[in-house]
Coordinates of N, CA and C in Angstrom, one line a residue:
X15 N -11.0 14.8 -12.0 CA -10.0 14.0 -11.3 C -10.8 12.8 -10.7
X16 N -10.3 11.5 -11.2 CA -10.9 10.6 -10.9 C -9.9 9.2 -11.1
X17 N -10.6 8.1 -10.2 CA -10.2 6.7 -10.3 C -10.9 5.4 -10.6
X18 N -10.5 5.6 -12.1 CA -9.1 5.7 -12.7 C -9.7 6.9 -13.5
X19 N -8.6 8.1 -14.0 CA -8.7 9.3 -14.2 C -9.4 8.7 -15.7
X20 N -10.5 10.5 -15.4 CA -11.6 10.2 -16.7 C -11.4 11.8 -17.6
X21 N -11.7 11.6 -18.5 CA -12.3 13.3 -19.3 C -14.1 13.0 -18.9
X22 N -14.6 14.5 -18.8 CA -15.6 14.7 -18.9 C -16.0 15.7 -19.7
X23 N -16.8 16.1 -20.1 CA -17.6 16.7 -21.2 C -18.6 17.9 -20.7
X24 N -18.5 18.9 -20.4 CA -18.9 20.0 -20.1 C -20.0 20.7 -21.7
X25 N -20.6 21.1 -21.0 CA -21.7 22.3 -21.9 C -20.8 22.4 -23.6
X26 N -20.0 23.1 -23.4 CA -18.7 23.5 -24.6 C -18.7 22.3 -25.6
X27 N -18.1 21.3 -24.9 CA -18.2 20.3 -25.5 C -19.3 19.7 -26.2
X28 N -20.3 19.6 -25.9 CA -21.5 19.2 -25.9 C -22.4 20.0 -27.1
X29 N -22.1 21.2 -27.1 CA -22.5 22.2 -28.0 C -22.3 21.8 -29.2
X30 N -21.0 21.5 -29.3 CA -20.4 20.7 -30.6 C -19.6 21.8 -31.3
X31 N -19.2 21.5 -32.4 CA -18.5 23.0 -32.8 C -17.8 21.8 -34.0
X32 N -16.3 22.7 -34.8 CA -15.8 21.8 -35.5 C -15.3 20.6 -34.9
X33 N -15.3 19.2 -35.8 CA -15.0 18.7 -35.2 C -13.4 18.1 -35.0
X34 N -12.6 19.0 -35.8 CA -11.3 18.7 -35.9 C -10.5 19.6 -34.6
X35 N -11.2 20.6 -34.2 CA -11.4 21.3 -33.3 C -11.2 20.5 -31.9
X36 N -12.7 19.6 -31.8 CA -12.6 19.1 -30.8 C -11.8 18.0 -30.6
X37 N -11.3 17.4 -31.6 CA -10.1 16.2 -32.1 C -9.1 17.3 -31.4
X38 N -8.6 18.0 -31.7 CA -7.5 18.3 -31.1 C -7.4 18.7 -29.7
X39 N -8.7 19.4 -28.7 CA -8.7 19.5 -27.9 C -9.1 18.0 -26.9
X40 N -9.6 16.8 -27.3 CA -9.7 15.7 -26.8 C -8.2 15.2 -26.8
X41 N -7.5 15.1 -28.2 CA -6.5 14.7 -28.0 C -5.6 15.4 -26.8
X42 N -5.3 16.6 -26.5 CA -4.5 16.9 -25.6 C -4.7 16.5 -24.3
X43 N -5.9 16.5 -24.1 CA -6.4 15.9 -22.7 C -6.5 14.3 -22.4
X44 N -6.6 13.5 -23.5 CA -5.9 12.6 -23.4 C -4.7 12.0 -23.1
X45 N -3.6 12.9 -23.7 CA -2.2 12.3 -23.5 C -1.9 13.1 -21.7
X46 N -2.8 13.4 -21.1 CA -2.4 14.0 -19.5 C -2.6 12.7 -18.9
X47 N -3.6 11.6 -19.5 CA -4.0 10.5 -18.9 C -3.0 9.8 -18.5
X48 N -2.2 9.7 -20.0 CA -1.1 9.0 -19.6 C -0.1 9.0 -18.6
X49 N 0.3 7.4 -18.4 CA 0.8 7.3 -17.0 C 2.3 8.4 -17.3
X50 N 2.3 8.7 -16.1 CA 3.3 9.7 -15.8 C 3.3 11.7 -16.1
X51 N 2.2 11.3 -16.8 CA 1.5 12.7 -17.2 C 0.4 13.2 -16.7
X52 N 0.0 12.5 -15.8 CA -1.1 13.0 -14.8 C -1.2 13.7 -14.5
X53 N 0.2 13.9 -13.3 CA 0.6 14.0 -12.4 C 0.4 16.2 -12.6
X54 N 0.8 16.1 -14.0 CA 0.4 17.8 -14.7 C -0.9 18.2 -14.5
X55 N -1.6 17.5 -14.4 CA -2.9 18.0 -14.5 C -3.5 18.2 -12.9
X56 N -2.8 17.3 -12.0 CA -3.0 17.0 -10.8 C -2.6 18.2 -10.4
X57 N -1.4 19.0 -10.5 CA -0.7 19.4 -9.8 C -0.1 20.6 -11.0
X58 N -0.6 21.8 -10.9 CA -0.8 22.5 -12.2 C 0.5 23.5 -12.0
X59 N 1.0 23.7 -11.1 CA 1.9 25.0 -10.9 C 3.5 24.2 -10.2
X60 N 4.1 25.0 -10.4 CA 5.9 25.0 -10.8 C 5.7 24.6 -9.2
X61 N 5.7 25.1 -8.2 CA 6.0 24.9 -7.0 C 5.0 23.8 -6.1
X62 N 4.3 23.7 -6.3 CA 3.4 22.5 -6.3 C 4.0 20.9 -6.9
X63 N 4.4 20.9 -7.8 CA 5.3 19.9 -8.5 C 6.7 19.9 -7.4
X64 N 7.1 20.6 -7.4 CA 8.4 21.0 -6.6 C 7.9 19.8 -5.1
X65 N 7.3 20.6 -4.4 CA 7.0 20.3 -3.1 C 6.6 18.9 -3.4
X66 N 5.9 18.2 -3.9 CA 5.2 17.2 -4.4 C 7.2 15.8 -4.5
X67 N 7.5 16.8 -5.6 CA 8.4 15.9 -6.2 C 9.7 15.5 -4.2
X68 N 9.8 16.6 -4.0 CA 10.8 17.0 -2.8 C 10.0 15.7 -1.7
X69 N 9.2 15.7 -1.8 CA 8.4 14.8 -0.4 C 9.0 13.7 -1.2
X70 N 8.4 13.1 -2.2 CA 8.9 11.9 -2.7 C 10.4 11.3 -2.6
X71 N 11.1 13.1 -2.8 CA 12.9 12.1 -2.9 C 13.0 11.7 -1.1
X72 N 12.4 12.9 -0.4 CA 12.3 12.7 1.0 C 11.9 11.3 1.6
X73 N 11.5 10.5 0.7 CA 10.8 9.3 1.0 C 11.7 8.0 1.2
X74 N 13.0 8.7 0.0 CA 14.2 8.0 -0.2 C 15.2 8.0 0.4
X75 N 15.5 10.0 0.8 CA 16.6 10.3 1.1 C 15.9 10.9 2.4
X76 N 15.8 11.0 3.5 CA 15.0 11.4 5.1 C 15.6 12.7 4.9
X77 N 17.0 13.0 4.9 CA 17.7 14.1 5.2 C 18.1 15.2 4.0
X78 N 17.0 14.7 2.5 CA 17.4 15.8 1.9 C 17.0 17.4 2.2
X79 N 18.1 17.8 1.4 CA 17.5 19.3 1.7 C 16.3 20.0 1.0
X80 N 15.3 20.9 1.8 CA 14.2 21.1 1.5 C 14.3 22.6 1.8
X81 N 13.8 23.8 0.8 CA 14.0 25.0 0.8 C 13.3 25.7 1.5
X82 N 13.3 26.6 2.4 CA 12.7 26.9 4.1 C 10.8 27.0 3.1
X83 N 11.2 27.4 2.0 CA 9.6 28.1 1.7 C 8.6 27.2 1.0
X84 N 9.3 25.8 0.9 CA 8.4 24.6 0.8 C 8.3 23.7 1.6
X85 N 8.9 23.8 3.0 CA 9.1 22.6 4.1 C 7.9 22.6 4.2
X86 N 6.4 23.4 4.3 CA 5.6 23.0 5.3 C 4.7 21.8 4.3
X87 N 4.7 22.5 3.1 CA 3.9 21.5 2.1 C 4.7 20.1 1.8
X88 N 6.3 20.4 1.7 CA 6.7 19.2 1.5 C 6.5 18.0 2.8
X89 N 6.4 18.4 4.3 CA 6.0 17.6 5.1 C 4.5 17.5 5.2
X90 N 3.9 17.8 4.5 CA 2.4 17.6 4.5 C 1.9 16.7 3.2
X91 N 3.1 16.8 2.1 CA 3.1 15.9 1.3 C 3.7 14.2 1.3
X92 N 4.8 14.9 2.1 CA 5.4 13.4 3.0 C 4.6 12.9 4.1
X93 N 4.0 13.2 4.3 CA 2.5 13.0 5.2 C 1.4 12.2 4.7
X94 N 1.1 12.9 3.6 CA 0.2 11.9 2.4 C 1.1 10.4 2.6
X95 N 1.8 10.7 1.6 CA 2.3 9.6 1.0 C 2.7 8.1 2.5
X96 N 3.1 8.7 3.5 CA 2.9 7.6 4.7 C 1.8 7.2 4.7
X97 N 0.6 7.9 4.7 CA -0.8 7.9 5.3 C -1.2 7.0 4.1
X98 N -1.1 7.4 3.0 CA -2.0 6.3 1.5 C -1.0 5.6 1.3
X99 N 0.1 5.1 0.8 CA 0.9 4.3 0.3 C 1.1 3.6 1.5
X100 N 1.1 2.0 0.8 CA 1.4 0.8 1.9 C 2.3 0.7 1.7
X101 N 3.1 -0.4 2.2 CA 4.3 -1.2 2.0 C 4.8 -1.2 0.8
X102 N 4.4 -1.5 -0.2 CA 4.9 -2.3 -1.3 C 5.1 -0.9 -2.6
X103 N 3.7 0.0 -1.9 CA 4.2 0.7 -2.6 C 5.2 1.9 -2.4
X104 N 5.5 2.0 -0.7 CA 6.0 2.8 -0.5 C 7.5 2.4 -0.9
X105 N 7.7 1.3 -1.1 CA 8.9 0.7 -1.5 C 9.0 0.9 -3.1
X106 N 8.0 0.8 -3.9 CA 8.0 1.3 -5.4 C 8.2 2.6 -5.7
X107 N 7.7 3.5 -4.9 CA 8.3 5.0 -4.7 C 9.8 5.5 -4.9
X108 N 10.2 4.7 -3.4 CA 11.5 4.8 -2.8 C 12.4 4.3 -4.1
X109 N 12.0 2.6 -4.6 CA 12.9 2.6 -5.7 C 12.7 3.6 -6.8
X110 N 11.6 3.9 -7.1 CA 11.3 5.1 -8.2 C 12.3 6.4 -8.0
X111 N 12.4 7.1 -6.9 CA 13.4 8.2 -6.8 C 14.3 8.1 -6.8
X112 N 14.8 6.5 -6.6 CA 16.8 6.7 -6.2 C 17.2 6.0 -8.0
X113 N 15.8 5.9 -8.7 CA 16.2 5.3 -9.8 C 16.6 7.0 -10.9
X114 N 15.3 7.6 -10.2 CA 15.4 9.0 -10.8 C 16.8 9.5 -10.3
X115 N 17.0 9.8 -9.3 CA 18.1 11.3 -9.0 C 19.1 10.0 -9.5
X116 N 19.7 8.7 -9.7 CA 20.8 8.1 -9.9 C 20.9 8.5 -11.7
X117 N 20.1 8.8 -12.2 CA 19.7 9.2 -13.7 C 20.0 10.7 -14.4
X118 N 19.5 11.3 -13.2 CA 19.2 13.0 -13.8 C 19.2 13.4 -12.5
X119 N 20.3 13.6 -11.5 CA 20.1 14.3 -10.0 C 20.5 15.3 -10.2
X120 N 20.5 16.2 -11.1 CA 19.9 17.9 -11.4 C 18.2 17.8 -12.6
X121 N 17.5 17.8 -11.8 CA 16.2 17.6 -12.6 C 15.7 18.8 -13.0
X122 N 15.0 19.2 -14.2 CA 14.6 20.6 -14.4 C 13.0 20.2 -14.7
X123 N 12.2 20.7 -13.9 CA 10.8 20.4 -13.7 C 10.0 21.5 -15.1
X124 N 10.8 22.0 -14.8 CA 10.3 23.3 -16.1 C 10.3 22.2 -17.5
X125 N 11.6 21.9 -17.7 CA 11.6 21.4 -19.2 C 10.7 20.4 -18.8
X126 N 10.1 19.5 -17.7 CA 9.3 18.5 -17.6 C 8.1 18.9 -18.0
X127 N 7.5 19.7 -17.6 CA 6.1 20.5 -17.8 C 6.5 21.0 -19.5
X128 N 6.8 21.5 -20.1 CA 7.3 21.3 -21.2 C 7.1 20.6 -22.0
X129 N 7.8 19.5 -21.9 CA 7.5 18.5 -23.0 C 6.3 18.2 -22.6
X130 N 5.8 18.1 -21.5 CA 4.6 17.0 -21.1 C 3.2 17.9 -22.0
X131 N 3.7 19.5 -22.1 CA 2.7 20.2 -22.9 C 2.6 20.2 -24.2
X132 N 4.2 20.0 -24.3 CA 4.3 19.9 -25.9 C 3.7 18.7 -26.5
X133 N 3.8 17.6 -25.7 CA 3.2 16.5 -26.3 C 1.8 16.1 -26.3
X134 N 1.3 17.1 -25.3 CA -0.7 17.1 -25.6 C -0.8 17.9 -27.2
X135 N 0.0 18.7 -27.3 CA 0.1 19.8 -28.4 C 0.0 18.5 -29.5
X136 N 0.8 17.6 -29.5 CA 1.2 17.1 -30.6 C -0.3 15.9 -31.1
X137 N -0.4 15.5 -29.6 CA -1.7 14.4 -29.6 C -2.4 14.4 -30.2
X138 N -2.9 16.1 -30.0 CA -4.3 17.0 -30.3 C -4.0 17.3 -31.6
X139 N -2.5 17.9 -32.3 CA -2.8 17.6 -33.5 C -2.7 16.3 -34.2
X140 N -2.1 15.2 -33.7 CA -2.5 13.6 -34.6 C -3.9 13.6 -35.0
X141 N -4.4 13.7 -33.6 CA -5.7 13.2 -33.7 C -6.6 14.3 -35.0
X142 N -6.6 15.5 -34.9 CA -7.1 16.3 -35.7 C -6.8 16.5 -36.9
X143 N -5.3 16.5 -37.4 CA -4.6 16.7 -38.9 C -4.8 17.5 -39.4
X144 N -5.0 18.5 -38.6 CA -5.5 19.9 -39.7 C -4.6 21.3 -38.6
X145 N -3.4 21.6 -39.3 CA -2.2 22.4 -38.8 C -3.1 23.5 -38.6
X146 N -4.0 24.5 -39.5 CA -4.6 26.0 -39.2 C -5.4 25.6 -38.3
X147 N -6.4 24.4 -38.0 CA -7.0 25.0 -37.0 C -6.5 24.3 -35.4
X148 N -5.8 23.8 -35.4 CA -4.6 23.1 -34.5 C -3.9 24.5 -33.8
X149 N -3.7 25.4 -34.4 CA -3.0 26.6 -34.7 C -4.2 27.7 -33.9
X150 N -5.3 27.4 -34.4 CA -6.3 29.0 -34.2 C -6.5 28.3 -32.4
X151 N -6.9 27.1 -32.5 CA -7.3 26.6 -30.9 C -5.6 27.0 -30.1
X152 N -4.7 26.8 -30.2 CA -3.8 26.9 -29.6 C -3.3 28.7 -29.5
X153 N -3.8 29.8 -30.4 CA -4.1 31.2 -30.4 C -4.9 31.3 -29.1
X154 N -6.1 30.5 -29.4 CA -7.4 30.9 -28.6 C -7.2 30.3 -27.2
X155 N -6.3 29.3 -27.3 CA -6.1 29.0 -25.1 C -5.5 30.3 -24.7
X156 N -6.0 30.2 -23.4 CA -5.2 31.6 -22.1 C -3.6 30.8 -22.3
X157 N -3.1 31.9 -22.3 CA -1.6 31.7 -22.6 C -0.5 30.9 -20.9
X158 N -1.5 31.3 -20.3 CA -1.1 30.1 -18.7 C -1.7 28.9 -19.0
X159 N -1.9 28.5 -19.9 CA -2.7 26.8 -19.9 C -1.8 26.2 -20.2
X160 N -0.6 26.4 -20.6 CA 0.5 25.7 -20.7 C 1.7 26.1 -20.5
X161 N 2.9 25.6 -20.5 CA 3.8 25.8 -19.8 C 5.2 26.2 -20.9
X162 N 4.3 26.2 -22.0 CA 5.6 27.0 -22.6 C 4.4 28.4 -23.5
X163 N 5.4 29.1 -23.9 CA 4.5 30.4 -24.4 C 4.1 30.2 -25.7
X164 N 3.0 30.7 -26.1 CA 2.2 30.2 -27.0 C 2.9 30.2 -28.7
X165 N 4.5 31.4 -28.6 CA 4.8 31.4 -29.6 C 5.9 30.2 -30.0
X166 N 6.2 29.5 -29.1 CA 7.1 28.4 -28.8 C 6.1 27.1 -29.5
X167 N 5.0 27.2 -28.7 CA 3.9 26.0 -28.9 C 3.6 25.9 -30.7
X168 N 3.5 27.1 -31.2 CA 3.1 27.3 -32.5 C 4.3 27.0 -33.4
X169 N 5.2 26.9 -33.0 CA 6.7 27.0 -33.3 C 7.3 25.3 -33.6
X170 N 7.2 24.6 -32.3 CA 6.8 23.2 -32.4 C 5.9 22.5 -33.0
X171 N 4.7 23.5 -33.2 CA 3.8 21.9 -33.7 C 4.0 22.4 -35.4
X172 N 4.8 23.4 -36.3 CA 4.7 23.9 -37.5 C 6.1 22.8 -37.4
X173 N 7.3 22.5 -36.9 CA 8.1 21.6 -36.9 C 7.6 20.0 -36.6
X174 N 6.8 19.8 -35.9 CA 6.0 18.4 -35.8 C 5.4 18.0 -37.5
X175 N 4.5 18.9 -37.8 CA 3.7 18.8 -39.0 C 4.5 18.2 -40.0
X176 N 5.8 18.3 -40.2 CA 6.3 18.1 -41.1 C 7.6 17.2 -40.7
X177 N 7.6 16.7 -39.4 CA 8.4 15.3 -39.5 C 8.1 14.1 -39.1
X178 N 9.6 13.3 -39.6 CA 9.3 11.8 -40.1 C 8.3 11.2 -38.8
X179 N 8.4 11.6 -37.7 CA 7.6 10.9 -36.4 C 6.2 11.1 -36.7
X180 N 5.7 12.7 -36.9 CA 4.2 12.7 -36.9 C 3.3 11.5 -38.5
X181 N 4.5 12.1 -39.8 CA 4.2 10.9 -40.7 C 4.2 9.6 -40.6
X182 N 5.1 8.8 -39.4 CA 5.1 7.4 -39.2 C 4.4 7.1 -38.6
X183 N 3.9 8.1 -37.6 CA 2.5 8.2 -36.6 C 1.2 7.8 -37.3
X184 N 0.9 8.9 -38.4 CA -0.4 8.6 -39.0 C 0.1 7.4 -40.1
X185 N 1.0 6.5 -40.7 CA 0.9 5.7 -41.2 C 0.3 4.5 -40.3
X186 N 1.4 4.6 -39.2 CA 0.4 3.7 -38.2 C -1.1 3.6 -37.9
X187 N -1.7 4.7 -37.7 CA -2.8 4.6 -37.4 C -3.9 4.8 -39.0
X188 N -2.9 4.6 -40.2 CA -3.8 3.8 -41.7 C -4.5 4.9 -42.0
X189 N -4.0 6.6 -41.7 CA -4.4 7.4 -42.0 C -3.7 8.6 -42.6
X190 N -2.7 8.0 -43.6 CA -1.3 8.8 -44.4 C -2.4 8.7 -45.3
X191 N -1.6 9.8 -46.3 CA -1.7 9.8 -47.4 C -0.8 8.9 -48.3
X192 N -2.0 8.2 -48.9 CA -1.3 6.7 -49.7 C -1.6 5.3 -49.1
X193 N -1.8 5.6 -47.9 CA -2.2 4.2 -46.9 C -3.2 3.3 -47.2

């Protein structure tokens, strides 16, 4: 965790191994970079997100309601955000939440962590292109490293492999077959 957020490279890495392997494991950790996907990597657990997200609408709405078993973090997270955020941004916040709950004010954090997994899934396989071992690495993660179950994950990326998005994907990047 860093500013501006970096990947680093540990021993594993370094070892070397296949390298469509590590294509797909760079790729996933990549797309966490992405703005708005950080925030997963930051903040790894369902109730942490919760508390996190609750301070923020709190930022907008003073008097939302907050469930007795996250008040202490959500005011400690509303705490942060006074203490680091200045002016301008605490006003970029404020507009950010009332833009969110006026959009989706039943939000499901779950399906958020979700896609946000599903789509390093997908990254990791662009970048790699090779569905079996896209497949053996996603066998071989601890089945808590992501947020949907591993037979869902394998389920999605055998449906990715074979549509028009992931093909217009690698056309773009002049690595189709035929390109």
């Amino acid at each position: 965790f860093a500013n501006p957020p970096a990947i680093g490279l540990g021993q594993g890495a370094l070892a070397g191994g296949p390298s469509k392997a590590l294509a797909f494991v760079a790729g996933r950790h990549m797309s966490y970079l992405r703005a708005g996907h950080y925030l997963r990597m930051l903040v790894p657990t369902g109730s942490g997100l919760r508390a996190w997200l609750l301070a923020a609408i709190k930022t907008a709405v003073g008097n939302f309601p907050v469930p007795k078993n996250l008040a202490g973090s959500v005011d400690e997270h509303l705490g942060a955000f006074k203490k680091h955020l200045k002016g301008p941004e605490q006003e970029r916040l404020r507009s950010h939440v009332q833009k969110l709950l006026a959009a989706a004010p039943e939000l499901d954090l779950k399906k958020w962590v979700a896609g946000v997994d599903l789509t390093a899934d997908r990254a990791g396989f662009l970048l790699s292109n090779d569905l079996e071992l896209a497949t053996a690495v996603v066998k071989a993660s601890p089945e808590e490293s992501a947020g949907v179950p591993q037979k869902d994950r394998l389920k999605e990326l055998q449906v990715y492999a074979v549509s028009e998005e992931y093909l217009a994907l690698r056309h773009k990047l002049g690595v189709a077959i035929g390109s």
